[in-house]
XYZ file of N, CA, C and O in Angstrom:
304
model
N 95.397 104.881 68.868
C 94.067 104.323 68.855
C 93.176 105.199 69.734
O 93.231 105.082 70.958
N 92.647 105.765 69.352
C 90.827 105.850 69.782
C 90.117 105.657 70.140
O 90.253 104.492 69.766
N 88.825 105.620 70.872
C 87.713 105.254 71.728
C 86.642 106.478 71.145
O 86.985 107.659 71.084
N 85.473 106.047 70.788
C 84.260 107.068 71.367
C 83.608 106.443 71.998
O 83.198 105.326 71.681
N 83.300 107.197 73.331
C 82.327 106.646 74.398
C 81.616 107.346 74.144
O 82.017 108.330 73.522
N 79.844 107.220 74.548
C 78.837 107.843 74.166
C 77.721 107.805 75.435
O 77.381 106.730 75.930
N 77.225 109.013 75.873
C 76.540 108.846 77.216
C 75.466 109.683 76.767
O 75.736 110.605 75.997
N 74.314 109.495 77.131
C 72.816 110.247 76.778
C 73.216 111.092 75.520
O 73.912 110.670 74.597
N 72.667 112.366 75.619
C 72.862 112.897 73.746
C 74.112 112.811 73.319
O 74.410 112.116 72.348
N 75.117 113.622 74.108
C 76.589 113.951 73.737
C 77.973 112.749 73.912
O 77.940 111.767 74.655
N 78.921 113.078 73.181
C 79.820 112.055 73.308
C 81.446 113.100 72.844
O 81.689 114.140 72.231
N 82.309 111.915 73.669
C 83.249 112.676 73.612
C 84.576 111.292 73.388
O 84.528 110.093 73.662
N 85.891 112.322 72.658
C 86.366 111.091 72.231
C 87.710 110.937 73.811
O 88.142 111.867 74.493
N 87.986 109.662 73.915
C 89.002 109.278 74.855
C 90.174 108.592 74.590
O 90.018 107.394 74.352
N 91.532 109.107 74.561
C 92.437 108.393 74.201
C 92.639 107.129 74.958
O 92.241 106.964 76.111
N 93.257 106.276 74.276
C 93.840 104.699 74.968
C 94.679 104.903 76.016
O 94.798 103.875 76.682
N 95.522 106.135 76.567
C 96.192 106.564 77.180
C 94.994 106.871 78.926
O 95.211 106.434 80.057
N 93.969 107.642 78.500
C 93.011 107.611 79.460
C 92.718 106.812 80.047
O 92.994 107.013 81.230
N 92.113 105.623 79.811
C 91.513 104.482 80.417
C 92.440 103.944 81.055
O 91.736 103.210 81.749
N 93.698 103.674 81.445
C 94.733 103.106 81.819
C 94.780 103.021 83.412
O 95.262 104.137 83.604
N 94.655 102.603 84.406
C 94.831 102.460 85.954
C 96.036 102.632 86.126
O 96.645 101.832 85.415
N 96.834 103.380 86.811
C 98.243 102.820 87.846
C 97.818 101.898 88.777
O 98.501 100.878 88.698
N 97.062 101.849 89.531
C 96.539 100.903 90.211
C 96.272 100.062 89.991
O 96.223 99.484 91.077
N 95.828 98.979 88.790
C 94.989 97.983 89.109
C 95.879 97.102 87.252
O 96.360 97.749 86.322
N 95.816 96.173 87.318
C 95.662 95.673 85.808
C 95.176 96.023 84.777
O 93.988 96.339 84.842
N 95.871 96.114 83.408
C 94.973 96.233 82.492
C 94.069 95.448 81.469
O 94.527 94.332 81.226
N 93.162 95.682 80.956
C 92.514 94.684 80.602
C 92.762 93.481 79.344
O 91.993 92.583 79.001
N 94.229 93.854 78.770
C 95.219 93.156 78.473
C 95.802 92.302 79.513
O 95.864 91.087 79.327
N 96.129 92.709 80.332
C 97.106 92.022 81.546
C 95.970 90.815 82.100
O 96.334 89.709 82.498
N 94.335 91.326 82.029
C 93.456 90.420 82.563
C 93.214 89.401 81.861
O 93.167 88.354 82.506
N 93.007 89.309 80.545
C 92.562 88.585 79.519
C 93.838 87.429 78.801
O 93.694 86.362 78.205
N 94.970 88.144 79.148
C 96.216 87.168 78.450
C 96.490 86.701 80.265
O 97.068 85.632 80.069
N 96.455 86.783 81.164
C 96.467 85.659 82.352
C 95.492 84.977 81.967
O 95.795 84.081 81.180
N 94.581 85.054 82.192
C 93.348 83.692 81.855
C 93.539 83.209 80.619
O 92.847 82.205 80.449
N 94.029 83.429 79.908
C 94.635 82.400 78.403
C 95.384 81.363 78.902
O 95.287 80.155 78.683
N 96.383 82.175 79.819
C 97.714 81.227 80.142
C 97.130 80.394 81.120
O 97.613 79.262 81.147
N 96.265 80.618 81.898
C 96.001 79.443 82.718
C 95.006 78.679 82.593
O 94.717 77.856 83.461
N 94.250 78.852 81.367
C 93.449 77.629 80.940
C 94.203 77.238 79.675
O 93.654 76.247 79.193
N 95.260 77.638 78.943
C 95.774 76.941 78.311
C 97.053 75.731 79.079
O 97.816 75.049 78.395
N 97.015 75.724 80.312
C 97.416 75.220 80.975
C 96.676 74.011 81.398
O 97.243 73.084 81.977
N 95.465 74.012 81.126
C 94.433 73.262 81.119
C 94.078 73.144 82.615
O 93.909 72.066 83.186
N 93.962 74.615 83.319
C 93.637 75.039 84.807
C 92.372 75.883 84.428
O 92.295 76.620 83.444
N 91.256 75.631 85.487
C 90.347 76.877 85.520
C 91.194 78.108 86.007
O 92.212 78.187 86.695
N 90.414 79.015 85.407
C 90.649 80.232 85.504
C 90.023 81.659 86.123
O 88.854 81.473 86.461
N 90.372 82.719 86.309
C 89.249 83.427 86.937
C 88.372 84.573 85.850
O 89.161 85.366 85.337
N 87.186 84.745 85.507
C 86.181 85.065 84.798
C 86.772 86.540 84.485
O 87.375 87.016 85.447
N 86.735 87.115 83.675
C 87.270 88.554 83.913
C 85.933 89.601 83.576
O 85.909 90.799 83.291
N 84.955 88.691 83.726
C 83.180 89.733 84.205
C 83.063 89.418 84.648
O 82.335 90.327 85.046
N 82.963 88.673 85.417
C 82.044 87.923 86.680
C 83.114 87.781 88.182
O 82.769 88.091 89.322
N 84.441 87.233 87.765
C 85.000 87.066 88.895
C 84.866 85.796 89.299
O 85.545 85.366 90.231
N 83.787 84.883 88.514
C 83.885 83.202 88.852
C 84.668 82.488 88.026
O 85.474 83.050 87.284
N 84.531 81.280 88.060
C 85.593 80.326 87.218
C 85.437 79.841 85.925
O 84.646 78.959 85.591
N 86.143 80.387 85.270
C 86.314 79.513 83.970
C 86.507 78.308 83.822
O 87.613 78.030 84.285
N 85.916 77.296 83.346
C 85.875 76.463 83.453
C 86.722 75.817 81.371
O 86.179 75.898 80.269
N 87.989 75.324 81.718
C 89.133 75.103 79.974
C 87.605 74.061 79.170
O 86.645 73.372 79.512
N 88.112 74.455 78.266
C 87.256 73.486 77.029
C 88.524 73.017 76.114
O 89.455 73.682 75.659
N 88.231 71.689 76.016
C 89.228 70.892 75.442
C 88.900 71.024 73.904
O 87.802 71.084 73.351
N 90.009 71.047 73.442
C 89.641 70.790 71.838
C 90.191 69.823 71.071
O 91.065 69.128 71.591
N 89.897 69.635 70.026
C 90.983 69.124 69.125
C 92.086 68.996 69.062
O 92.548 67.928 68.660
N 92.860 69.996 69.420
C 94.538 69.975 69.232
C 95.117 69.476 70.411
O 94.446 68.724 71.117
N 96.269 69.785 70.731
C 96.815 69.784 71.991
C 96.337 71.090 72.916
O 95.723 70.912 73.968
N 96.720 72.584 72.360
C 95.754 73.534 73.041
C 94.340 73.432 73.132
O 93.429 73.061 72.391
N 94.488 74.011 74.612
C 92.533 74.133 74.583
C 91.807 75.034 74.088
O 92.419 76.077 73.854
N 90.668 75.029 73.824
C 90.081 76.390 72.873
C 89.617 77.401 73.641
O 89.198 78.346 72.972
N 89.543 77.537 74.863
C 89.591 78.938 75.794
C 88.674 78.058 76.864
O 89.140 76.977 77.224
N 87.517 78.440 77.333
C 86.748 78.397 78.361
C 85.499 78.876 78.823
O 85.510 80.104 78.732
N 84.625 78.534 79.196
C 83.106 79.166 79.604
C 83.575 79.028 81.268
O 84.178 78.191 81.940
N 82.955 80.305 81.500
C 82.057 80.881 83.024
C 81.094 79.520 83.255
O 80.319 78.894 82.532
N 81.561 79.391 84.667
C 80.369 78.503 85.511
C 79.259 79.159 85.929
O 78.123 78.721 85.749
N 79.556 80.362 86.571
C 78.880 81.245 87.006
C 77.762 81.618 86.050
O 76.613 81.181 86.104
N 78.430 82.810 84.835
C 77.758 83.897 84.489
C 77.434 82.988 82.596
O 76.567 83.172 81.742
N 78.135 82.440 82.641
C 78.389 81.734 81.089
C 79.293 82.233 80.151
O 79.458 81.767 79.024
N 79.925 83.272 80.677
C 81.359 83.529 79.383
C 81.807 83.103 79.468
O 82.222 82.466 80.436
N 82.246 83.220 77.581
C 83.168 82.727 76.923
C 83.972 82.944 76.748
O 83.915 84.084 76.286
N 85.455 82.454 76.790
C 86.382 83.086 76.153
C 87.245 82.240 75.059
O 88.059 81.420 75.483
N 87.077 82.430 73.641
C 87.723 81.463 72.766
C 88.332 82.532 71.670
O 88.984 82.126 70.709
């Protein structure tokens, strides 16, 4: 997989391999924790903002993801 990032005129392409931290989480690793812990039916922590997700109940037994208190994302 692929990426083009694009900055003022020129652009250049970046492998999926690039973007990757040793340091820090990836943005897989960020997004499937906050699943698991509002499907837990726990707030969670925002993965733009850094504030709380706040679970949204649904229909089923799972919940349907969650809105930001803070900033207002969504995640469903």
């Amino acid at each position: 997989m692929s990426t083009l990032l694009t900055r003022g005129v020129g652009a250049r392409r970046v492998r999926e391999a690039d973007c990757r931290r040793a340091d820090g989480p990836t943005l897989d690793d960020v997004l499937s924790r906050a699943w698991e812990v509002l499907r837990a039916g726990l707030p969670a922590t925002c993965p733009a903002c850094g504030g709380e997700l706040a679970p949204r109940p649904s229909a089923t037994a799972a919940n349907a993801g969650g809105r930001c208190i803070a900033c207002g994302t969504t995640l469903s």
